[in-house]
XYZ file of C-alpha atoms in Angstrom:
715
model
C -2.579 20.598 61.010
C -3.897 20.088 57.527
C -7.527 18.993 57.433
C -8.765 16.348 55.094
C -12.422 16.967 54.348
C -14.301 15.209 51.586
C -17.959 15.645 50.681
C -20.135 13.629 48.330
C -23.828 14.428 47.792
C -26.017 11.904 46.012
C -29.071 9.753 46.708
C -28.761 6.007 46.196
C -30.831 2.913 47.021
C -30.474 1.890 50.660
C -28.982 -1.301 52.001
C -29.429 -2.707 55.485
C -27.137 -1.103 58.101
C -26.008 -2.996 61.140
C -22.990 -1.471 62.860
C -23.197 0.638 66.026
C -20.617 2.203 68.385
C -18.289 5.059 69.476
C -19.129 8.493 70.771
C -21.307 10.804 68.729
C -24.017 13.421 68.588
C -26.755 14.096 66.099
C -28.971 16.914 64.913
C -32.344 15.472 63.921
C -34.796 17.081 61.550
C -38.276 16.024 60.516
C -40.009 12.840 61.620
C -39.084 9.203 61.170
C -40.924 7.792 58.163
C -38.488 5.143 56.930
C -35.321 3.419 58.064
C -33.723 6.583 59.448
C -34.694 9.694 61.308
C -33.665 12.357 58.784
C -30.859 14.581 60.009
C -27.122 15.020 60.366
C -25.112 12.955 62.841
C -21.466 13.130 63.927
C -19.196 10.646 65.667
C -15.496 10.275 66.416
C -13.070 7.400 66.833
C -9.338 7.085 67.416
C -7.317 6.919 64.200
C -3.616 6.583 63.462
C -2.507 9.986 64.714
C -5.549 11.293 66.590
C -9.301 11.626 66.411
C -11.146 10.985 63.146
C -14.563 12.652 62.823
C -17.334 11.408 60.531
C -20.456 13.446 59.805
C -23.262 11.746 57.884
C -26.561 13.134 56.628
C -29.613 10.919 56.132
C -33.057 11.239 54.628
C -35.705 8.704 55.584
C -34.208 5.914 53.513
C -30.675 6.781 52.446
C -27.304 8.227 53.348
C -27.160 11.479 51.407
C -23.880 13.037 52.526
C -20.617 11.961 54.151
C -17.910 14.266 55.476
C -14.743 13.013 57.135
C -12.048 14.969 58.956
C -8.758 13.627 60.283
C -6.342 16.435 61.016
C -3.668 14.183 62.490
C -3.674 11.302 60.005
C -0.619 10.900 57.791
C -1.224 12.836 54.559
C 0.072 10.189 52.150
C -1.727 7.219 53.717
C -4.502 8.047 56.182
C -5.235 11.337 54.449
C -5.637 9.611 51.086
C -7.895 6.994 52.667
C -10.093 9.731 54.117
C -10.499 11.122 50.624
C -11.739 7.751 49.351
C -14.098 6.728 52.151
C -17.006 9.131 51.499
C -17.531 7.650 48.055
C -17.204 4.115 49.371
C -19.742 4.701 52.148
C -22.150 6.380 49.764
C -21.888 3.629 47.192
C -22.391 0.865 49.755
C -25.019 2.825 51.708
C -23.511 1.055 54.691
C -20.699 1.252 57.202
C -20.213 -2.493 56.850
C -17.465 -2.280 54.232
C -13.809 -3.256 53.993
C -11.062 -0.881 55.032
C -8.334 0.454 52.759
C -5.115 -1.543 52.503
C -2.159 0.108 54.205
C -4.369 2.456 56.247
C -5.798 0.036 58.776
C -5.990 2.377 61.780
C -7.588 5.199 59.811
C -9.976 2.695 58.225
C -11.078 1.306 61.571
C -11.667 4.799 62.925
C -13.722 5.882 59.914
C -15.859 2.745 59.941
C -16.381 2.820 63.711
C -17.490 6.452 63.598
C -19.668 5.798 60.532
C -21.334 2.880 62.304
C -22.068 5.180 65.223
C -23.716 7.712 62.905
C -25.842 4.959 61.367
C -26.916 3.781 64.818
C -27.925 7.299 65.797
C -29.923 7.747 62.597
C -31.727 4.449 63.199
C -32.644 5.478 66.729
C -30.409 2.859 68.293
C -28.181 3.403 71.304
C -24.673 3.833 69.850
C -23.186 2.830 73.202
C -25.002 -0.506 73.332
C -22.435 -3.294 73.085
C -22.842 -6.747 71.625
C -22.171 -9.341 74.324
C -18.692 -10.841 74.464
C -17.882 -14.287 75.771
C -15.997 -14.687 79.029
C -12.411 -15.795 78.626
C -9.014 -14.676 77.394
C -8.449 -13.862 73.739
C -5.344 -12.741 71.873
C -4.662 -9.940 69.440
C -1.609 -8.901 67.469
C -0.955 -5.522 65.854
C 1.971 -3.329 64.759
C 3.146 -0.523 67.019
C 6.212 1.699 66.789
C 8.795 -1.041 66.304
C 9.698 -2.025 62.758
C 11.058 -5.438 63.815
C 8.027 -7.052 65.411
C 4.412 -6.601 66.435
C 2.697 -6.244 69.791
C 0.802 -9.286 71.032
C -1.612 -8.983 73.943
C -3.953 -11.300 75.832
C -7.260 -9.659 76.727
C -9.563 -11.119 79.371
C -13.341 -10.554 79.458
C -15.758 -11.207 82.299
C -19.430 -10.207 82.362
C -19.096 -8.107 79.192
C -16.199 -6.099 80.606
C -12.477 -6.060 79.906
C -10.825 -7.194 83.119
C -7.209 -7.514 82.020
C -4.887 -6.571 79.152
C -1.511 -8.252 79.271
C 1.200 -7.592 76.692
C 2.902 -10.937 76.128
C 5.184 -10.092 73.188
C 6.644 -6.804 71.979
C 9.681 -5.246 70.340
C 8.822 -1.706 71.444
C 11.189 -1.562 74.410
C 14.126 -2.294 72.110
C 13.611 1.141 70.558
C 13.418 3.031 73.841
C 11.659 3.351 77.171
C 8.528 5.122 75.939
C 6.593 1.830 75.796
C 6.556 1.637 79.579
C 4.166 4.598 79.517
C 1.721 2.330 77.665
C 1.944 -0.323 80.362
C 1.763 2.186 83.201
C -0.782 4.665 81.791
C -2.644 3.649 78.647
C -3.708 0.113 79.548
C -5.001 1.054 83.030
C -7.064 3.864 81.462
C -8.686 1.506 78.958
C -9.601 -0.822 81.809
C -11.013 2.013 83.884
C -13.029 3.606 81.065
C -14.006 0.329 79.351
C -13.538 2.265 76.143
C -11.067 2.385 73.267
C -11.772 6.101 72.900
C -9.206 6.753 75.648
C -6.592 9.146 74.271
C -3.322 7.560 73.234
C -0.206 8.488 75.174
C 1.538 11.547 73.741
C 4.896 10.520 72.353
C 3.757 6.894 72.123
C 0.960 7.178 69.568
C 2.046 4.189 67.490
C 2.430 1.963 70.539
C -1.004 3.123 71.729
C -2.398 2.188 68.319
C -0.810 -1.242 68.564
C -2.322 -2.065 71.944
C -5.693 -0.719 70.813
C -5.478 -2.927 67.726
C -4.814 -5.973 69.906
C -7.863 -5.220 72.049
C -10.033 -4.702 68.955
C -9.043 -8.116 67.635
C -9.720 -9.729 71.000
C -13.197 -8.157 71.142
C -14.002 -9.566 67.707
C -12.636 -12.983 68.695
C -14.885 -12.952 71.774
C -17.943 -12.407 69.582
C -18.242 -8.647 69.987
C -17.928 -5.662 67.671
C -14.898 -3.512 68.360
C -16.614 -0.476 66.810
C -19.016 -0.507 69.765
C -16.204 0.000 72.298
C -15.610 3.679 71.570
C -17.901 5.157 74.187
C -17.132 8.767 75.022
C -14.627 9.283 77.833
C -15.565 12.194 80.080
C -13.079 15.043 80.384
C -12.453 17.218 83.416
C -13.640 20.835 83.349
C -11.572 21.929 86.351
C -9.219 24.906 86.289
C -6.178 24.857 88.598
C -4.020 27.918 89.269
C -0.364 27.592 90.298
C 1.526 30.778 91.151
C 4.828 32.128 92.372
C 7.359 30.414 90.111
C 10.639 31.962 89.050
C 11.093 29.786 85.969
C 8.582 27.783 83.922
C 10.105 25.283 81.487
C 7.869 24.170 78.603
C 9.136 20.760 77.515
C 11.226 18.295 79.506
C 13.388 16.720 76.832
C 17.142 17.261 76.779
C 17.061 21.053 76.432
C 14.188 21.428 78.892
C 15.766 19.185 81.495
C 19.102 21.002 81.386
C 17.153 24.270 81.700
C 15.323 22.785 84.697
C 18.544 21.494 86.299
C 20.386 24.773 85.824
C 17.554 26.913 87.199
C 17.026 24.578 90.152
C 20.754 24.584 90.855
C 20.631 28.387 91.017
C 17.959 28.174 93.718
C 14.977 29.159 91.582
C 11.443 27.929 92.109
C 10.962 25.950 88.897
C 7.995 24.267 87.223
C 8.493 21.901 84.274
C 5.761 21.045 81.759
C 6.030 17.864 79.671
C 3.388 16.698 77.195
C 4.518 13.054 77.106
C 4.331 10.583 79.969
C 8.092 10.374 80.501
C 11.174 12.546 80.766
C 13.921 12.839 78.173
C 12.077 13.589 74.953
C 14.017 13.120 71.740
C 17.313 13.267 73.622
C 16.497 9.858 75.073
C 16.712 8.364 71.563
C 19.736 10.200 70.167
C 23.307 8.926 70.278
C 25.130 11.760 71.985
C 26.517 15.316 71.880
C 29.475 17.176 70.481
C 31.821 18.441 73.187
C 34.854 20.598 72.420
C 37.690 20.295 74.940
C 35.800 18.992 77.933
C 38.174 19.137 80.901
C 36.967 15.740 82.109
C 37.632 14.197 78.703
C 40.985 15.973 78.311
C 42.141 14.539 81.643
C 40.719 11.050 81.066
C 41.644 10.530 77.425
C 44.118 13.124 76.145
C 46.697 13.623 78.881
C 45.206 16.940 79.917
C 45.605 18.459 76.441
C 42.977 19.994 74.194
C 41.754 17.435 71.672
C 40.251 19.791 69.084
C 41.367 23.101 67.624
C 38.251 25.111 68.507
C 39.217 27.844 66.049
C 39.444 25.340 63.193
C 36.059 23.888 64.121
C 34.559 27.375 64.251
C 36.012 28.293 60.855
C 34.789 25.084 59.201
C 31.318 25.461 60.691
C 31.028 29.144 59.862
C 32.325 28.632 56.312
C 29.901 25.746 55.788
C 26.889 27.869 56.782
C 28.011 31.130 55.205
C 26.231 34.331 56.182
C 22.990 32.530 57.026
C 23.951 31.624 60.604
C 25.033 33.826 63.523
C 28.823 33.552 63.936
C 28.729 34.601 67.593
C 26.225 31.853 68.387
C 28.327 29.222 66.615
C 31.302 30.395 68.670
C 29.296 30.159 71.883
C 27.950 26.717 70.988
C 31.501 25.435 70.519
C 33.131 27.155 73.493
C 30.394 26.217 75.981
C 29.956 22.611 74.826
C 32.875 21.158 76.776
C 31.794 22.888 79.981
C 28.288 21.510 79.488
C 29.616 17.956 79.267
C 31.713 18.470 82.410
C 28.684 19.898 84.230
C 26.513 16.940 83.264
C 29.144 14.447 84.367
C 30.312 16.108 87.573
C 27.074 17.664 88.837
C 24.392 15.324 87.521
C 25.945 11.885 87.122
C 25.690 11.435 83.359
C 27.997 8.961 81.650
C 29.546 9.285 78.199
C 31.691 7.074 75.990
C 35.222 8.053 74.925
C 35.410 10.853 72.366
C 35.246 9.732 68.737
C 34.705 11.060 65.225
C 31.299 10.967 63.539
C 30.916 8.346 60.806
C 29.714 10.947 58.263
C 32.154 13.696 59.216
C 34.398 15.167 56.507
C 37.029 15.512 59.260
C 37.615 11.941 60.485
C 40.398 13.049 62.837
C 38.101 15.363 64.809
C 37.160 13.453 67.937
C 34.467 15.824 69.141
C 31.501 13.473 69.508
C 30.609 11.027 72.262
C 27.845 8.555 72.929
C 25.808 8.539 76.078
C 27.280 5.857 78.326
C 25.738 3.419 80.784
C 25.124 -0.307 80.962
C 21.503 -0.805 79.850
C 20.911 -0.540 76.115
C 18.229 -0.357 73.438
C 18.283 -0.074 69.644
C 19.421 3.567 69.831
C 22.272 2.892 72.235
C 22.349 3.183 76.005
C 19.315 3.969 78.111
C 19.327 7.744 78.479
C 15.911 7.998 80.118
C 17.176 6.830 83.490
C 20.042 9.319 83.454
C 17.653 12.186 82.775
C 15.229 10.928 85.436
C 17.994 10.534 87.999
C 19.324 14.022 87.294
C 15.874 15.573 87.768
C 15.404 13.650 91.018
C 18.793 14.861 92.207
C 17.789 18.454 91.423
C 14.560 18.035 93.383
C 16.425 16.543 96.327
C 18.667 19.606 96.382
C 15.875 22.085 95.668
C 12.396 21.027 96.877
C 10.934 24.038 95.039
C 11.640 22.317 91.704
C 8.495 20.633 90.344
C 7.280 19.175 87.076
C 4.205 17.481 85.619
C 3.973 14.899 82.851
C 1.134 14.661 80.296
C 0.632 18.398 80.584
C 0.562 20.286 77.276
C 1.160 24.022 76.957
C -1.610 25.792 75.041
C -0.832 29.487 75.288
C 1.254 32.061 77.099
C -0.447 34.008 79.856
C 0.190 37.706 79.408
C 0.159 40.691 81.751
C -0.242 43.449 79.212
C 2.626 42.908 76.791
C 4.712 40.911 79.280
C 4.821 37.114 79.508
C 3.348 36.093 82.862
C 3.025 32.332 82.641
C 1.633 29.380 80.709
C -1.834 27.935 80.259
C -1.716 24.155 79.821
C -4.091 21.202 79.645
C -3.641 17.900 81.481
C -4.423 14.604 79.773
C -7.751 14.392 81.623
C -8.865 17.834 80.415
C -7.973 19.823 83.540
C -6.730 23.312 82.682
C -3.661 24.596 84.535
C -2.803 28.288 84.712
C 0.818 28.461 85.816
C 2.229 31.882 86.652
C 5.916 32.734 86.784
C 8.492 35.420 86.155
C 10.195 33.728 83.200
C 9.344 31.067 80.607
C 11.760 28.811 78.709
C 10.480 27.212 75.485
C 11.985 23.754 74.942
C 9.514 21.784 72.832
C 11.792 20.217 70.215
C 10.953 21.996 66.964
C 8.095 21.274 64.556
C 8.792 17.965 62.787
C 5.313 16.721 63.814
C 3.354 19.744 62.554
C 2.088 19.210 59.006
C 1.001 22.822 58.544
C 4.390 24.208 59.607
C 6.252 21.611 57.536
C 4.202 22.709 54.537
C 4.709 26.406 55.272
C 8.430 26.442 55.959
C 9.763 23.267 54.355
C 8.859 20.850 51.568
C 5.982 19.167 53.343
C 5.795 16.565 56.117
C 8.631 14.089 56.536
C 8.746 10.517 57.687
C 10.352 10.468 61.100
C 12.310 8.273 63.413
C 11.379 10.932 65.943
C 8.361 11.461 68.148
C 5.903 13.598 66.221
C 4.803 15.129 69.515
C 7.401 17.781 68.604
C 4.758 19.804 66.795
C 5.941 23.381 67.039
C 4.167 24.385 70.249
C 7.132 26.304 71.629
C 7.762 28.166 68.391
C 4.094 29.114 68.102
C 4.094 30.361 71.699
C 7.175 32.461 70.994
C 5.578 33.956 67.892
C 2.432 34.783 69.866
C 4.526 36.902 72.240
C 6.100 38.864 69.399
C 9.135 36.679 68.739
C 10.728 36.361 65.297
C 11.906 33.310 63.380
C 15.447 32.470 62.303
C 15.921 30.140 59.325
C 12.774 28.009 59.738
C 13.438 26.597 56.252
C 16.663 24.781 57.169
C 16.342 21.191 55.863
C 15.436 18.734 58.618
C 18.026 16.413 60.149
C 18.018 13.167 58.165
C 20.569 10.356 58.543
C 18.369 7.326 57.767
C 16.827 6.042 54.524
C 14.122 3.381 54.238
C 10.999 2.545 52.272
C 8.362 5.254 52.433
C 5.818 3.264 54.450
C 7.270 0.666 56.779
C 5.473 -2.674 56.610
C 5.305 -3.705 60.250
C 2.865 -6.608 60.055
C 3.271 -10.053 58.516
C 2.086 -9.191 55.010
C 5.755 -9.636 54.142
C 8.249 -11.750 56.059
C 11.585 -10.310 57.171
C 13.329 -11.461 53.989
C 10.675 -9.835 51.813
C 11.023 -6.577 53.729
C 14.809 -6.780 53.336
C 14.476 -7.169 49.567
C 12.161 -4.159 49.371
C 14.566 -2.085 51.484
C 17.506 -3.110 49.310
C 15.693 -1.966 46.186
C 14.670 1.315 47.838
C 18.037 2.415 49.217
C 20.320 1.012 46.516
C 22.814 3.640 45.380
C 23.456 2.113 41.940
C 19.893 2.168 40.568
C 18.478 4.690 38.111
C 17.011 7.266 40.489
C 14.794 10.279 39.884
C 13.403 12.883 42.244
C 9.824 14.093 42.458
C 10.304 16.306 39.407
C 11.371 13.395 37.208
C 14.974 14.572 36.998
C 17.893 12.267 37.681
C 18.838 12.141 41.356
C 22.321 11.443 42.676
C 21.741 8.919 45.459
C 24.952 10.083 47.145
C 23.336 13.462 47.788
C 21.719 14.254 51.126
C 18.124 13.042 50.822
C 16.917 16.002 52.905
C 17.551 18.130 49.805
C 15.288 16.014 47.591
C 11.711 17.216 47.018
C 9.614 15.847 49.899
C 12.757 14.083 51.192
C 12.361 11.129 48.841
C 13.439 9.785 45.488
C 12.446 6.890 43.243
C 14.712 3.983 42.291
C 13.388 2.767 38.941
C 13.711 -0.827 37.774
C 12.589 -2.266 34.451
C 10.743 -5.548 34.052
C 13.939 -7.049 32.655
C 15.868 -6.044 35.786
C 13.189 -7.520 38.031
C 13.318 -10.765 36.050
C 17.080 -10.847 36.554
C 16.613 -10.421 40.316
C 14.115 -13.288 40.231
C 16.623 -15.633 38.593
C 19.978 -14.313 39.820
C 19.209 -12.387 43.006
C 20.358 -8.993 44.219
C 23.822 -7.840 43.261
C 24.114 -6.304 46.749
C 21.988 -6.482 49.886
C 21.494 -3.037 51.429
C 20.544 -2.563 55.072
C 19.048 0.581 56.573
C 21.106 2.151 59.354
C 19.175 1.892 62.659
C 15.944 0.875 60.865
C 16.839 -2.550 59.481
C 13.877 -4.956 59.661
C 15.917 -8.129 59.784
C 16.072 -10.792 57.120
C 18.836 -13.094 55.917
C 18.809 -12.358 52.192
C 22.072 -13.187 50.437
C 23.466 -11.444 47.385
C 23.392 -13.565 44.248
C 20.618 -15.846 45.513
C 17.483 -16.000 43.285
C 14.387 -14.290 44.686
C 11.570 -16.348 43.222
C 8.831 -14.366 44.988
C 9.977 -10.919 43.840
C 6.631 -10.338 42.090
C 4.723 -10.908 45.340
C 7.147 -8.653 47.231
C 6.568 -5.850 44.737
C 2.794 -6.376 44.857
C 2.728 -5.987 48.641
C 5.065 -3.020 48.290
C 2.586 -1.442 45.899
C -0.294 -2.108 48.314
C 1.605 -0.116 50.944
C 2.472 2.646 48.470
C 6.172 1.810 48.513
C 6.225 0.747 44.865
C 4.721 2.459 41.822
C 3.996 0.101 38.918
C 3.515 1.538 35.427
C 3.387 0.152 31.899
C 4.695 3.309 30.254
C 6.813 6.345 31.032
C 3.720 8.541 30.841
C 1.914 6.338 33.362
C 4.934 6.417 35.663
C 5.160 10.201 35.418
C 1.499 10.420 36.393
C 2.063 8.104 39.374
C 5.046 10.133 40.570
C 3.322 13.421 39.783
C 6.154 14.742 37.649
C 6.726 16.127 34.172
C 6.613 13.366 31.558
C 9.284 14.874 29.349
C 11.715 15.201 32.249
C 11.147 11.595 33.281
C 11.567 10.297 29.729
C 14.851 12.142 29.520
C 16.001 10.499 32.743
C 14.926 7.041 31.555
C 17.046 7.560 28.434
C 15.179 4.985 26.378
C 14.844 2.285 29.045
C 11.628 0.434 28.274
C 8.769 -0.494 30.570
C 7.006 -1.868 32.451
C 8.574 0.075 35.317
C 8.786 -0.473 39.063
C 9.623 2.695 40.990
C 10.600 1.840 44.565
C 10.372 4.869 46.842
C 13.325 5.731 49.060
C 12.349 8.049 51.909
C 14.442 9.943 54.401
C 13.535 9.542 58.081
C 14.070 12.749 60.037
C 15.084 13.271 63.653
C 13.945 16.868 63.969
C 13.690 20.259 62.349
C 16.552 22.735 62.705
C 15.081 26.239 62.359
C 13.141 28.080 65.024
C 12.962 31.279 67.019
C 15.679 33.903 66.854
C 17.614 34.244 70.126
C 20.582 36.143 71.515
C 23.508 34.817 73.560
C 21.392 34.947 76.735
C 18.889 32.673 74.943
C 16.258 35.440 75.049
C 13.737 35.294 72.217
C 14.249 38.243 69.880
C 11.605 40.362 68.214
C 11.697 41.338 64.540
C 13.647 44.519 65.376
C 16.283 42.488 67.228
C 15.230 43.550 70.720
C 14.927 40.789 73.334
C 11.796 39.648 75.138
C 13.527 39.786 78.502
C 11.668 37.026 80.322
C 11.133 34.616 77.409
C 13.805 32.131 76.330
C 14.040 29.425 73.650
C 16.399 26.451 73.602
C 17.218 23.321 71.628
C 15.385 22.799 68.339
C 13.113 25.727 69.185
C 16.060 28.090 68.558
C 18.654 26.140 66.556
C 18.194 28.206 63.396
C 20.842 30.593 64.720
C 23.490 27.915 64.097
C 22.731 26.701 60.591
C 21.928 27.676 57.021
C 18.846 27.238 54.869
C 21.090 26.446 51.900
C 22.864 23.342 53.203
C 21.976 20.290 55.298
C 22.586 20.065 59.041
C 26.305 20.182 59.881
C 28.130 16.864 59.408
C 30.568 16.919 62.344
C 28.453 14.843 64.735
C 26.284 15.764 67.710
C 25.753 19.490 67.100
C 21.985 19.348 67.715
C 22.263 17.373 70.938
C 25.091 19.583 72.136
C 23.002 22.693 71.444
C 20.043 21.198 73.292
C 22.121 20.559 76.403
C 24.217 23.734 76.254
C 21.425 26.170 75.398
C 19.351 24.669 78.198
C 22.140 25.026 80.756
C 22.674 28.662 79.792
C 18.976 29.569 79.597
C 18.175 28.011 82.964
C 20.924 29.984 84.683
C 20.008 33.221 82.902
C 16.281 32.863 83.592
C 16.908 32.149 87.271
C 19.222 35.143 87.546
C 16.676 37.445 85.899
C 13.752 36.147 87.964
C 15.608 36.304 91.269
C 17.098 39.735 90.585
C 20.680 38.608 90.867
């Protein structure tokens, strides 16, 4: 991941320093002759996406250097804040400063770690905690949900946290991942008595929200939350597991179907999943494409085929041109119906009647279906339980089928030039060396890997997805000699919203709705990141950095203030509520835009040159696009929210990873987003027929599991 590292060297007058806390280590030099023991000290605290590290250098009476690293913070928000903090800390000569608006989690991490460094330099115990009063105190903080915050009651007794109870949340309406917070994260905080406990993979934002609630409760009880980041010990154990036929890396949709298929074939299988639940991204998607499923033909179409598979193949192949592999497109279509039948008949999955996709250019093609079932969340029915039940059914039939959650693959184990297994790390630090005859890579692509997004695409994207899909499987395949296929295919984007969702109460639901309407309006003057006019009907995944700018003049904003919005626009799937009506005056539009600017959703500029500088584009191009429209200007950023990347490892029809010369790595397979580049083109967006990615995840997994089991068992 990209590192943000900022250094500032200068000597200033010293102010009194008071904060202490979080884990850290120091290298002392010289003798104490003033306020500090001269030397360099380092500490870490949990930020928005991961650990934030602060290194501070002191002479006897001053802070002389500050370096901050936060590899996993969001580049546009947390990363920018990290760039600003060294100067702020140096100027104040103190860690007792305000955070940066819009980057609250990164700010808290930086200031907690800085306070720890100060405590070390002053010779104080950084793990010494200010006493907190007994009792129950409340906190409220944003998590993953964009429709409401997490509220928790935290109980203290004898300077210890004795209970954390979530009393309000909207997280479960966006999926089942929040239950991993209740079952795993909260108990670990209570056990460790530390907020330095790692967040739950796949539920980072929900982890942040609960941590934020506890921080507020500590402050309300008279303590300092920065002091509750004591280091959490990690295991140094190494565990060896041997004798497996098939090892599946990733237990989302493609990994689970790989697991089910291999287990069904009688193989000894071991599944590795980095999150704390099964299902991965497939548990949040709507459903798959399925061409001529026999179950669906019998139930809904009188036993007749409901799609001309040849016509679908021709349209798909023509759309992608020579960039995709025709034989793999053919296989994806022809095997998709059988996959749906297999999931229904063998594993108990439920699906809705076949329908056409809302964005499909072929509205008569009923090739897409939703996952079925009775329980629902914001993304449709609850898929997690279906995946869990299928895995349990496989284990009941084949006791040699195992899996572990919160286990992250680190590298492939090799026997010479042959893949021999997987080295992985458990959430507590325990290293697992898992040996087997075949390995299937099913880690969901690289949407969460900033470095890979920068290398292969146009930089990191906002996501509606779990950013735990960070390219691990693709990197493992490359390490074994595998080759890539179309890694530069634009990511899958179906949702537009403001660039930085405002999840707290700085704006009410109506204010957020107004900001969204301005951002995603299709009739505004829009420019892309180069300053050129942008057609808002175009796929936003083709725009530079997957965003564009809707520009409004001061006169237009004044008209909205007095006459209201001509049309209220709502974001598909990511609407934040609100009851704004078209044509109703919005008297507080100035305040809405101000908060939008604080969260870097709105750029305010007096002149075209100033606006070009704020966007980072060519002034002449922007002036041409403005076509004489006068300032001041308000550029409201519209951002695409991606589900996943599309390109990955090159594979053949057995799902074997291919080397650069086209030869297969016989015991290494790649499925789902880790190999979907064989189906699409770098020149056009993801296919618009509905459900191709989910279908490929399920179908490629079914085929790879069977093929890997057959190879491993010598059948």
